[in-house]
Amino acid sequence: MDNPSSAFTFDASQDMTSMHPNTPSDLPTEIISDQPEKIKLIWGTTINISETIEAFKEILDKHYQSRIRTMISLDQNSLFIDDLYDLNQMCVNYPSEIIPILRKGLNEYILEKEPSFRQTEIEIGIDAPAISLRKLCPSRIDKVVRIKGIVMRVSTVIPELIKGCYVCSSCGKSVVIEKIKNVIQEPGACDCGSFFSYSLSYERSEYLDKQVVKIQEMESEQEPMCFNVVSYVIDRVMPGDRVEICGILKAAPILNPFTKKVKNVFRGYVEMLSVKKENEEGSAIDEDLHKENVEQENSAGKKNTGTRGYFVNSGGAEPITPDRRYERMAEMIAPSVYGHHDVKKGILLMMVGGVRKNHFNCTLRGSINILLAGDPGVAKSQLLTFVNQHTKGIYTSGQGSSAVGLSASVTRDVETGQFVLESGALVLSDHGVCIIDEFDKMNNHSRGVLHEAMEQQSISIAKAGIITSLNCRCSILASCNPVNSVWDTKKSIIENVNLPATLLSRFDLIFILLDRNDKEQDERTARFIIDVYNERSAYDKNVLMECIAQSKAIIPVISREAEKEIEDRYVELRSLNNGNTITATTRQLEAIIRLSEAHARVRLSEVVEKEDVAEAVRLIKESMLMYAIDPLTGKLDIDLVMAGRSAGQRKMLEELKKRIQNVLKKRKRCKMAELATETGESERSVKEAVDELCDEEMVVLEEDVVQIIE
């Protein structure tokens, strides 16, 4: 951010005179006439600053007028330059010197067009090889580097002094000092004879806004490394963004404020030139390319139907037609996994998501939560890994996750000494998908964080004097294994996975994946896996990502017919089993709405139709038939998930409580083992009944002895 007129320049006219020992009057006439009055060059080069600025203005005038007009009309503070044409190699060779010159030229050009417009930053995309954070060594200092990582923290806006106005306290004279090599030298003496009488006038000085971004490397097999990036474009990235940053590697000495000595240890940082990030949809497709495609389709008078994509399989490339778009996109979900078609469709709708709404200060989430449960070895982790590779978000394991790791931790900043928040997995997954494997291994304290996050989509923090609420507007995709490693169909889902009902009820879809013994199915699975290993099946990742990006750009509205269909289907779900058990709640109603909106988005329809509602209800029914069947009666009972017990289990528990009371009325005191023998039930069932009687203050439990209260 140094000023080009003072930091790296010398007067070429003076240098030219020094080359001739003669006086100017003795020089030939042609030399005097051709000699420029004052030429400023970059030190150590023959690059003329004025000519470079004029050449850059010509590039702006020829190639970037429309972008500049858009920037001014939208009141933006930065301009992205993706090609410098003739100046590109110059920028690669001397980035620290050329960038300030281009920044000055841009602001001069904009002031000529719009005198009232504020100072503008420039983002330049330089073609440089990508390197990992571990390879940022001293040999790359002052060179262009391209690094990838995930944003962990973004600081507040920091004012950086670029021109200091110093005023003499004796005579009132003001002096403007520009920053040179990141240092502003305070004047020592004044012309009036006073020494050290200058003081900085803050209101008359010029500042530049900057932020310090902390990024962490992705997909590291070792402990991930972090690096600081200085950005002069405010709020360009947010915590959780996966970014590719192009910048200049810098080194600054670690200064002691109480001495002028400089330590021989330097700290490195990257001065950001440009950033490319995965957009909110998690797509790796460039947003400008997508907009260009849409504009081309609109200019041709065609509606955006998504027919540009191609589905690639062993038979070749097939176009994705609108009527087959949903099926084709579902087939592209985890193509290395055989079967599980409804699971893949549910995951597709989760990746697209519903529409988030805010009515009367009440936020209604649009994200869809899915739980995959079942036997080991049925590709649950493969499905999770695929989603992690195709969406923005964090992949974590329940066994290695703490409540702080999921929400946010409070740490002390090394430079400022203040307490700062370090975002956890849920916060970093904002506008993405938080993937939790081994969900059943998570302890109760860690699960408590998820209750607020899954419904309100926020996390409340009150630590070290920091009281705030962080957004975690993300979907949650989790997987878990049964308690005894094998799914017991005679037990309910609560008994199989050992998860609280309050947490299970927050999932829109719960799929049970079982490893069944079926010879024909096993043969098809074996053939499919062999084909995968022989690379006989393939798909284009970019096609899926572009299709998802197109779908998420649609904001569908529910039609009157769809509203009536949702109402009828919800009443139909509620009336299953003739009203003897509760088969659906309002959470299933909200899930129908979210899934219907997601299905309409996949079809690129701006209106939710009856077919969208029908598919949403079908998926919910298929899911409920897997997890909400009472093993005692064989009937559908959503209370298994909502309350933790089915109607049949509640009835049996009430009968057991009466039998225990009858036994205690006769014997007054009784051990738990004796009660189990008297009632003919297991000690676990007796313990559950006794606990409820204790809550109702009917009996007292002391160690292993139960006593009735008279």
XYZ file of C-alpha atoms in Angstrom:
710
model
C 0.000 0.000 0.000
C 3.001 2.290 -0.404
C 2.749 5.487 -2.414
C 4.345 4.983 -5.842
C 5.576 8.556 -6.110
C 7.893 8.300 -3.129
C 8.590 4.713 -2.207
C 10.418 3.181 -5.124
C 11.316 6.054 -7.473
C 14.254 8.194 -8.483
C 14.561 11.277 -10.687
C 15.726 10.121 -14.102
C 16.509 13.673 -15.251
C 19.017 14.166 -12.426
C 20.591 10.806 -13.208
C 20.849 11.808 -16.863
C 22.670 15.046 -15.976
C 25.130 13.209 -13.786
C 26.087 11.079 -16.789
C 27.341 14.240 -18.581
C 30.094 16.182 -16.811
C 29.322 19.247 -18.918
C 26.933 21.964 -17.839
C 23.536 22.131 -19.537
C 24.699 25.043 -21.722
C 27.526 22.908 -23.105
C 25.230 20.003 -24.081
C 24.025 19.535 -27.652
C 20.742 21.189 -28.466
C 19.013 17.936 -29.381
C 19.885 16.421 -25.979
C 18.477 19.428 -24.120
C 15.270 19.403 -26.148
C 14.729 15.639 -25.766
C 15.555 15.515 -22.054
C 12.393 15.215 -19.942
C 11.900 17.678 -17.170
C 11.251 14.951 -14.555
C 10.873 11.216 -15.088
C 10.008 8.893 -12.213
C 11.051 5.277 -12.523
C 10.686 2.310 -10.236
C 13.969 1.927 -8.406
C 16.271 -0.590 -10.040
C 14.178 -0.840 -13.214
C 13.426 1.121 -16.357
C 9.679 1.116 -15.718
C 8.247 4.598 -16.115
C 5.546 5.260 -13.529
C 3.633 7.831 -15.587
C 3.643 5.642 -18.682
C 2.487 2.648 -16.637
C -0.429 4.623 -15.213
C -1.440 5.846 -18.666
C -1.200 2.319 -20.097
C -3.365 1.009 -17.266
C -5.963 3.730 -17.884
C -6.108 2.674 -21.534
C -6.747 -0.933 -20.438
C -9.532 0.252 -18.132
C -11.052 2.370 -20.867
C -10.935 -0.462 -23.393
C -11.898 -3.538 -21.353
C -13.413 -2.583 -17.989
C -15.768 0.340 -18.581
C -18.896 -1.734 -17.971
C -17.526 -3.148 -14.703
C -16.606 0.321 -13.489
C -20.085 1.653 -14.306
C -21.629 -1.280 -12.435
C -19.325 -0.697 -9.467
C -20.256 2.981 -9.293
C -23.996 2.334 -9.677
C -23.955 -0.347 -6.944
C -21.711 1.796 -4.701
C -19.108 -0.957 -4.379
C -15.608 -0.329 -3.077
C -13.543 -2.716 -5.194
C -12.955 -3.583 -8.845
C -11.830 -7.020 -10.007
C -9.245 -7.073 -12.808
C -8.779 -10.545 -14.259
C -6.354 -9.634 -17.066
C -3.767 -6.850 -17.244
C -2.808 -7.655 -20.844
C 0.560 -5.961 -21.591
C 1.117 -5.138 -17.908
C 0.593 -8.691 -16.679
C 4.251 -9.810 -16.767
C 5.340 -6.553 -15.188
C 2.933 -7.185 -12.316
C 4.260 -10.727 -11.842
C 7.895 -9.534 -11.718
C 7.376 -6.491 -9.482
C 4.072 -6.969 -7.617
C 4.940 -4.840 -4.568
C 5.915 -1.917 -6.779
C 3.305 -2.191 -9.548
C 0.158 -2.772 -7.463
C 0.300 0.657 -5.702
C 0.835 2.303 -9.084
C -2.198 0.548 -10.564
C -4.256 1.463 -7.511
C -3.337 5.100 -7.978
C -4.179 4.925 -11.686
C -7.562 3.333 -10.970
C -8.566 6.034 -8.512
C -7.443 8.777 -10.901
C -9.482 7.169 -13.688
C -12.600 6.863 -11.515
C -12.298 10.435 -10.229
C -12.252 11.624 -13.830
C -15.531 9.776 -14.437
C -17.173 10.351 -11.041
C -15.456 13.081 -8.956
C -17.589 12.393 -5.867
C -16.833 8.649 -5.736
C -14.754 7.399 -2.813
C -11.379 5.675 -2.964
C -11.565 2.275 -4.633
C -9.556 -0.881 -4.037
C -8.335 -3.070 -6.864
C -8.479 -6.860 -6.983
C -6.113 -8.446 -9.485
C -6.189 -12.084 -10.483
C -2.612 -13.041 -11.349
C -1.937 -16.470 -12.794
C 0.396 -18.036 -10.217
C 0.851 -21.704 -9.247
C -1.065 -22.791 -6.145
C 1.068 -23.830 -3.171
C 0.237 -25.132 0.279
C 0.632 -23.030 3.409
C 3.498 -25.271 4.510
C 5.580 -24.231 1.495
C 5.448 -20.483 2.166
C 9.198 -20.086 2.684
C 11.431 -16.954 2.782
C 12.482 -17.480 -0.843
C 8.955 -16.474 -1.897
C 8.906 -13.145 -0.026
C 7.715 -10.242 -2.221
C 6.477 -12.719 -4.820
C 2.966 -13.587 -5.927
C 1.581 -16.725 -4.281
C -1.738 -18.533 -4.568
C -2.960 -20.369 -1.468
C -6.089 -22.300 -0.556
C -7.740 -22.643 2.826
C -10.806 -22.199 4.960
C -11.461 -18.881 6.703
C -11.341 -19.349 10.466
C -11.578 -15.763 11.685
C -12.053 -12.254 10.295
C -10.980 -9.282 12.389
C -12.828 -6.022 12.802
C -12.027 -3.143 10.460
C -8.573 -1.752 11.262
C -7.681 1.806 10.109
C -4.236 1.940 8.504
C -2.532 5.322 8.262
C -1.277 6.039 4.736
C -0.787 9.828 4.952
C -0.075 11.449 8.290
C -0.705 15.141 8.783
C 1.610 16.538 11.489
C 0.998 19.987 13.003
C 3.643 22.017 14.842
C 2.419 23.060 18.274
C 4.580 26.209 18.197
C 3.831 27.823 14.832
C 0.913 25.734 13.540
C 2.699 24.604 10.381
C 1.347 21.342 8.947
C 3.395 18.695 7.151
C 1.990 15.682 5.276
C 4.162 12.563 5.438
C 3.376 9.592 3.217
C 3.923 5.975 4.164
C 7.141 4.499 2.791
C 7.816 0.793 3.231
C 5.021 0.516 5.816
C 6.599 3.278 7.935
C 5.650 6.950 8.408
C 8.644 8.943 9.652
C 7.570 11.621 12.126
C 9.291 14.979 11.442
C 11.837 15.990 14.077
C 12.473 19.727 13.583
C 10.300 22.601 12.348
C 11.366 25.610 10.285
C 10.469 27.823 13.252
C 13.359 26.283 15.198
C 11.305 24.017 17.460
C 12.333 20.415 17.965
C 9.950 17.470 18.427
C 6.987 19.846 18.402
C 4.943 17.977 15.785
C 1.824 16.042 16.746
C -0.382 13.906 14.516
C -3.676 15.457 13.441
C -5.989 12.462 13.236
C -8.865 14.197 11.474
C -6.646 15.595 8.694
C -4.768 12.346 8.052
C -5.749 9.726 5.486
C -6.545 6.136 6.401
C -7.245 2.904 4.618
C -9.547 0.198 5.946
C -8.125 -3.288 6.276
C -8.977 -6.617 7.864
C -6.817 -9.483 9.045
C -8.135 -12.854 7.880
C -6.948 -16.075 9.490
C -7.086 -19.056 7.137
C -6.390 -22.728 7.795
C -5.261 -25.261 5.240
C -7.796 -27.844 4.101
C -7.510 -31.614 3.870
C -4.171 -31.818 5.634
C -2.928 -35.209 6.784
C -0.945 -33.460 9.546
C -1.944 -30.833 12.059
C -3.426 -28.029 9.916
C -1.407 -24.835 9.660
C -2.827 -21.313 9.868
C -1.700 -18.121 8.155
C -2.708 -14.475 8.323
C -3.922 -12.617 5.241
C -4.278 -8.831 5.119
C -7.264 -7.754 3.049
C -7.988 -4.176 2.009
C -11.406 -5.151 0.651
C -13.729 -5.181 3.650
C -16.059 -8.131 4.339
C -14.978 -9.945 1.191
C -14.884 -13.270 3.036
C -16.619 -14.683 6.086
C -15.673 -17.446 8.557
C -16.318 -20.830 6.990
C -15.660 -19.761 3.392
C -13.379 -22.008 1.384
C -11.186 -19.615 -0.541
C -8.345 -19.446 -3.024
C -6.327 -16.299 -2.349
C -3.871 -14.645 -4.698
C -1.519 -12.277 -2.928
C 2.006 -11.118 -2.173
C 3.958 -12.879 0.561
C 5.293 -10.245 2.957
C 7.520 -10.319 6.023
C 7.381 -7.800 8.855
C 9.781 -7.569 11.809
C 8.477 -8.232 15.282
C 8.811 -4.757 16.816
C 9.230 -3.864 20.462
C 7.260 -0.670 21.212
C 9.773 0.352 23.920
C 12.908 0.213 21.787
C 14.061 1.039 18.265
C 15.870 -2.260 17.876
C 14.426 -4.721 15.400
C 14.539 -8.407 16.225
C 15.948 -10.803 13.683
C 12.713 -12.814 13.750
C 10.078 -11.830 11.195
C 6.448 -12.822 10.909
C 4.980 -13.650 7.527
C 1.638 -12.661 6.073
C -0.007 -12.435 2.672
C -1.260 -9.146 1.270
C -4.357 -10.180 -0.645
C -4.696 -9.154 -4.284
C -7.814 -11.162 -5.113
C -9.892 -13.973 -3.696
C -11.994 -16.654 -5.320
C -14.385 -18.438 -3.021
C -17.007 -21.073 -3.261
C -20.322 -19.258 -3.325
C -23.131 -19.836 -0.829
C -24.402 -22.708 -2.879
C -21.058 -24.465 -2.360
C -20.443 -24.451 -6.088
C -16.952 -24.337 -7.521
C -18.371 -22.886 -10.742
C -17.403 -19.279 -11.289
C -20.342 -16.976 -10.626
C -19.555 -14.762 -13.608
C -19.664 -17.788 -15.919
C -23.038 -18.816 -14.553
C -24.425 -15.294 -14.997
C -23.047 -15.194 -18.531
C -24.801 -18.472 -19.362
C -28.098 -17.168 -18.002
C -27.735 -13.932 -19.975
C -27.064 -15.888 -23.165
C -30.167 -17.996 -22.624
C -32.302 -14.944 -21.866
C -30.978 -13.093 -24.912
C -31.994 -16.072 -27.030
C -35.535 -15.747 -25.690
C -35.382 -19.063 -23.855
C -36.295 -19.832 -20.304
C -33.480 -21.224 -18.153
C -34.393 -24.899 -18.105
C -31.023 -26.315 -17.156
C -30.536 -28.241 -20.404
C -26.902 -27.086 -20.632
C -25.695 -29.803 -18.244
C -24.619 -33.255 -19.355
C -24.816 -36.472 -17.373
C -21.767 -38.651 -17.980
C -21.949 -42.422 -17.577
C -20.432 -45.500 -19.172
C -22.557 -44.985 -22.255
C -21.359 -41.453 -22.906
C -22.725 -37.964 -22.298
C -26.470 -37.470 -22.112
C -28.161 -34.061 -21.814
C -30.098 -33.370 -18.620
C -33.622 -32.690 -19.843
C -36.092 -30.797 -17.598
C -38.418 -33.777 -17.097
C -35.513 -36.016 -16.021
C -33.537 -33.412 -14.107
C -34.510 -34.670 -10.634
C -33.699 -38.297 -11.448
C -30.438 -37.458 -13.225
C -29.160 -35.241 -10.422
C -30.034 -37.914 -7.849
C -28.013 -40.457 -9.862
C -25.003 -38.140 -9.637
C -25.111 -38.224 -5.820
C -22.359 -40.619 -4.651
C -22.144 -42.554 -7.944
C -19.746 -45.052 -6.340
C -22.527 -46.205 -3.969
C -24.993 -48.771 -5.276
C -28.710 -48.379 -4.555
C -30.167 -46.210 -1.763
C -32.123 -44.206 -4.357
C -34.467 -42.506 -1.876
C -31.534 -41.669 0.385
C -29.728 -40.014 -2.529
C -32.856 -38.059 -3.458
C -33.184 -36.848 0.111
C -29.527 -35.790 0.153
C -29.997 -33.955 -3.160
C -32.937 -32.003 -1.732
C -30.856 -31.236 1.358
C -28.001 -29.857 -0.783
C -30.464 -27.626 -2.649
C -32.518 -26.701 0.431
C -35.795 -24.923 0.941
C -36.417 -21.187 1.240
C -35.506 -19.400 4.462
C -38.247 -17.006 5.566
C -38.524 -14.218 8.106
C -42.100 -13.271 9.005
C -42.981 -10.954 11.900
C -39.446 -11.284 13.342
C -39.873 -15.065 13.329
C -37.295 -16.948 11.271
C -38.366 -20.153 9.556
C -35.450 -22.295 8.493
C -35.143 -23.591 4.960
C -32.305 -26.035 5.586
C -33.062 -29.760 5.720
C -31.563 -32.097 8.340
C -31.001 -35.794 7.591
C -29.897 -38.704 9.789
C -28.501 -41.940 8.341
C -28.657 -44.884 10.754
C -28.178 -48.599 10.313
C -25.753 -51.476 10.119
C -22.017 -50.914 9.613
C -20.684 -51.246 6.070
C -23.710 -49.895 4.179
C -21.893 -46.826 2.719
C -23.073 -44.246 5.252
C -19.623 -42.673 5.533
C -19.201 -42.678 1.736
C -22.392 -40.672 1.350
C -21.169 -38.211 3.979
C -17.772 -37.867 2.324
C -19.362 -37.175 -1.064
C -21.504 -34.371 0.364
C -18.480 -32.883 2.120
C -16.576 -32.735 -1.182
C -19.433 -31.004 -2.994
C -20.691 -28.451 -0.475
C -19.399 -25.756 1.794
C -19.128 -27.021 5.337
C -17.158 -28.944 7.918
C -16.779 -32.706 8.307
C -16.357 -33.862 11.903
C -16.758 -36.970 14.012
C -18.999 -37.190 17.043
C -16.407 -39.027 19.091
C -13.799 -36.298 18.606
C -16.143 -33.299 18.868
C -16.795 -31.217 21.950
C -19.447 -28.602 22.602
C -16.825 -25.880 22.175
C -15.560 -27.415 18.944
C -19.076 -27.434 17.511
C -20.082 -23.930 18.622
C -17.239 -21.501 19.367
C -14.274 -21.166 21.679
C -12.859 -18.091 23.376
C -9.128 -17.530 22.937
C -6.776 -14.652 23.615
C -5.443 -12.862 20.562
C -1.650 -12.939 20.474
C -1.244 -9.429 19.024
C -3.954 -7.471 20.871
C -4.241 -9.544 24.051
C -8.042 -9.382 23.851
C -10.455 -12.299 24.037
C -11.766 -13.313 20.619
C -14.158 -15.977 19.368
C -12.869 -18.903 17.327
C -15.753 -20.299 15.291
C -16.608 -23.981 15.627
C -17.827 -26.494 13.068
C -21.473 -25.367 13.074
C -20.624 -21.678 12.673
C -18.046 -22.380 9.966
C -20.716 -24.353 8.081
C -23.019 -21.320 7.836
C -24.930 -21.476 4.517
C -23.572 -24.975 3.993
C -23.769 -28.480 5.458
C -22.281 -29.604 8.770
C -21.493 -33.311 8.500
C -21.213 -35.348 11.706
C -20.098 -38.962 11.488
C -20.450 -41.356 14.459
C -23.282 -39.192 15.773
C -24.134 -41.718 18.489
C -20.625 -41.445 20.011
C -21.163 -37.786 20.917
C -21.561 -37.070 24.631
C -24.674 -35.451 26.070
C -22.971 -32.093 26.675
C -21.971 -31.822 23.019
C -25.433 -32.835 21.837
C -26.962 -30.020 23.873
C -25.451 -27.477 21.481
C -27.321 -29.025 18.554
C -30.823 -28.419 19.932
C -30.696 -24.660 19.348
C -28.576 -24.964 16.208
C -30.919 -27.374 14.409
C -34.125 -25.413 14.973
C -33.269 -21.736 15.632
C -30.075 -21.977 13.536
C -28.096 -19.901 15.993
C -25.712 -20.536 18.875
C -25.761 -18.381 21.998
C -22.382 -17.645 23.587
C -21.685 -16.137 27.024
C -17.994 -16.579 27.815
C -15.197 -14.324 29.099
C -17.377 -11.231 28.878
C -18.409 -12.003 25.286
C -22.193 -12.329 25.010
C -23.470 -12.864 21.499
C -25.465 -15.102 19.196
C -23.716 -16.662 16.204
C -25.464 -17.752 13.012
C -25.248 -21.387 11.951
C -27.757 -21.442 9.079
C -26.689 -24.848 7.900
C -28.119 -28.265 7.232
C -26.933 -31.168 9.371
C -26.164 -34.538 7.825
C -25.346 -37.126 10.485
C -24.784 -40.864 10.629
C -24.845 -43.328 13.513
C -24.456 -47.042 14.179
C -26.669 -49.234 16.382
C -25.717 -49.831 20.013
C -24.959 -53.535 19.547
C -23.336 -53.056 16.093
C -26.309 -54.835 14.460
C -29.729 -53.247 13.955
C -32.400 -55.041 15.994
C -35.742 -54.788 14.187
C -37.534 -55.805 17.390
C -36.399 -52.607 19.090
C -37.354 -48.999 18.444
C -34.956 -46.464 16.963
C -34.443 -44.912 20.408
C -33.285 -48.261 21.790
C -31.119 -49.017 18.752
C -29.154 -45.775 18.480
C -29.352 -44.504 22.065
C -30.136 -40.913 21.042
C -32.573 -38.605 22.867
C -35.997 -38.108 21.313
C -35.641 -34.311 21.518
C -32.720 -34.519 19.088
C -34.155 -37.134 16.731
C -37.352 -35.127 16.280
C -35.361 -32.261 14.726
C -34.356 -34.333 11.689
C -36.619 -33.910 8.667
C -35.672 -37.305 7.227
C -34.303 -40.375 9.016
C -33.171 -43.259 6.823
C -32.452 -46.738 8.198
C -29.881 -48.551 6.032
C -29.887 -52.304 6.703
C -27.551 -55.018 5.455
C -30.066 -57.646 4.345
C -29.149 -61.135 3.130
C -30.432 -61.179 -0.473
C -28.558 -63.213 -3.087
C -29.734 -61.251 -6.143
C -29.095 -57.938 -4.434
C -25.624 -59.106 -3.382
C -24.767 -60.078 -6.973
C -25.832 -56.671 -8.317
C -23.896 -54.889 -5.573
C -20.754 -56.934 -6.251
C -20.923 -56.250 -10.002
C -21.403 -52.531 -9.393
C -18.434 -52.293 -7.005
C -16.218 -54.187 -9.474
C -17.188 -51.699 -12.201
C -16.286 -48.826 -9.885
C -12.848 -50.316 -9.231
C -12.354 -50.803 -12.976
C -13.383 -47.159 -13.548
C -16.239 -48.100 -15.831
C -18.519 -45.461 -14.347
C -17.809 -41.758 -14.149
C -19.543 -38.429 -13.828
C -18.682 -34.790 -14.247
C -18.482 -33.034 -10.883
C -18.860 -29.594 -12.449
C -22.188 -30.572 -14.025
C -23.677 -31.481 -10.644
C -22.314 -28.342 -8.996
C -23.639 -26.108 -11.769
C -27.062 -27.770 -11.585
C -27.192 -27.206 -7.818
C -26.100 -23.575 -8.253
C -28.850 -23.029 -10.829
C -31.424 -24.631 -8.529
C -30.470 -22.544 -5.497
C -30.908 -19.366 -7.525
C -34.656 -20.102 -7.746
C -36.973 -18.727 -5.026
C -40.213 -20.707 -5.500
C -43.627 -19.598 -4.249
C -46.227 -22.112 -3.069
C -49.287 -22.074 -5.330
C -52.877 -22.270 -4.065
C -53.217 -25.806 -5.388
C -50.000 -26.831 -3.614
C -51.201 -25.238 -0.371
C -54.399 -27.294 -0.502
C -52.380 -30.405 -1.370
C -50.051 -29.864 1.621
C -53.052 -29.435 3.906
C -54.760 -32.589 2.621
C -51.603 -34.712 2.770
C -50.859 -33.555 6.329
C -54.375 -34.421 7.480
C -53.991 -37.774 5.738
C -50.758 -38.436 7.624
C -52.423 -37.486 10.909
C -55.349 -39.848 10.313
C -53.278 -42.984 9.739
C -54.118 -45.858 12.136
C -57.611 -44.321 12.527
C -56.340 -41.816 15.068
C -55.342 -44.483 17.596
C -51.736 -43.231 17.565
C -50.063 -39.953 16.630
C -48.593 -40.444 13.159
C -47.490 -36.880 12.317
C -46.834 -33.559 14.035
C -46.317 -29.980 12.882
C -42.631 -30.753 12.386
C -43.604 -33.180 9.635
C -45.769 -30.421 8.144
C -42.808 -28.034 8.045
C -40.645 -30.795 6.566
C -43.193 -31.261 3.756
C -42.984 -27.546 2.945
C -39.175 -27.493 2.907
C -38.867 -30.631 0.792
C -41.524 -29.366 -1.639
C -39.649 -26.097 -2.117
C -36.381 -27.968 -2.653
C -38.013 -30.244 -5.244
C -39.401 -27.221 -7.092
C -35.924 -25.702 -7.078
C -34.469 -28.851 -8.604
C -37.044 -28.573 -11.408
C -36.088 -24.886 -11.805
C -39.713 -23.992 -11.200
C -40.627 -20.680 -9.591
C -43.898 -22.183 -8.323
C -44.340 -25.157 -5.985
C -46.770 -27.531 -7.692
C -48.728 -30.580 -6.520
C -46.079 -32.938 -7.906
C -43.490 -31.351 -5.593
C -45.730 -31.943 -2.581
C -46.377 -35.539 -3.663
C -42.643 -36.316 -3.847
C -42.005 -34.659 -0.471
C -44.774 -36.674 1.204
C -43.531 -39.873 -0.441
C -40.014 -39.396 0.955
C -41.361 -38.599 4.420
C -43.611 -41.678 4.376
C -40.753 -43.923 3.245
C -38.601 -42.472 5.994
C -41.276 -42.854 8.678
C -41.942 -46.467 7.688
C -38.298 -47.135 8.505
C -38.012 -45.488 11.918
C -41.506 -44.806 13.297
C -42.982 -48.335 13.354
C -43.851 -49.557 16.846
C -42.169 -52.985 17.221
C -44.901 -54.042 19.673
C -47.929 -53.318 17.486
C -46.406 -52.980 13.995
C -48.238 -49.667 13.558
C -46.928 -46.227 12.675
C -46.408 -44.090 15.784
C -44.405 -40.860 15.552
C -44.308 -40.643 19.352
C -41.416 -43.097 19.156
C -39.305 -40.147 18.025
C -41.209 -37.189 19.442
C -41.698 -38.524 22.976
C -39.304 -41.458 23.084
C -42.113 -44.001 23.600
C -44.914 -45.327 21.443
C -48.521 -45.483 22.585
C -48.151 -49.230 23.190
C -45.017 -48.708 25.277
C -46.725 -46.007 27.335
C -49.678 -48.322 27.998
C -47.391 -51.173 29.074
C -45.451 -48.812 31.333
C -48.633 -47.626 33.063
C -49.695 -51.217 33.668
C -46.266 -52.063 35.102
C -46.440 -49.076 37.447
C -49.781 -50.305 38.825
C -48.404 -53.794 39.374
C -45.375 -52.413 41.221
C -47.651 -50.337 43.452
C -49.750 -53.399 44.251
C -46.625 -55.348 45.244
C -45.387 -52.504 47.449
C -48.756 -52.126 49.165
C -48.383 -55.675 50.392
C -44.653 -55.654 51.239
C -43.999 -51.912 51.956
C -40.303 -52.292 51.025
C -38.779 -54.324 48.224
C -35.514 -54.624 46.313
C -35.344 -53.973 42.572
C -34.454 -57.592 41.772
C -37.414 -58.830 43.830
C -39.760 -56.437 42.005
C -38.522 -57.783 38.668
C -39.213 -61.333 39.842
C -42.671 -60.466 41.197
C -43.771 -58.623 38.039
C -42.019 -60.908 35.561
C -40.359 -57.971 33.779
C -36.723 -57.094 33.144
C -34.834 -55.005 35.688
C -34.439 -52.258 33.058
C -38.222 -51.971 32.604
C -38.764 -52.044 36.378
C -36.117 -49.338 36.860
C -37.841 -47.133 34.268
C -41.224 -47.580 35.981
C -39.780 -46.934 39.458
C -38.088 -43.742 38.233
C -41.434 -42.422 37.014
C -43.092 -43.357 40.325
C -40.328 -41.462 42.128
C -40.979 -38.412 39.967
C -44.671 -38.679 40.845
C -43.691 -38.955 44.558
C -45.447 -42.295 44.904
C -42.363 -44.242 46.037
C -38.880 -43.566 47.394
C -35.744 -45.258 46.065
C -32.846 -45.603 48.517
C -29.859 -47.409 47.048
C -31.488 -50.615 45.733
C -34.573 -50.613 47.964
C -37.966 -49.228 46.887
C -40.399 -48.041 49.579
C -43.966 -46.860 49.076
C -45.017 -43.471 50.462
C -48.046 -43.788 52.744
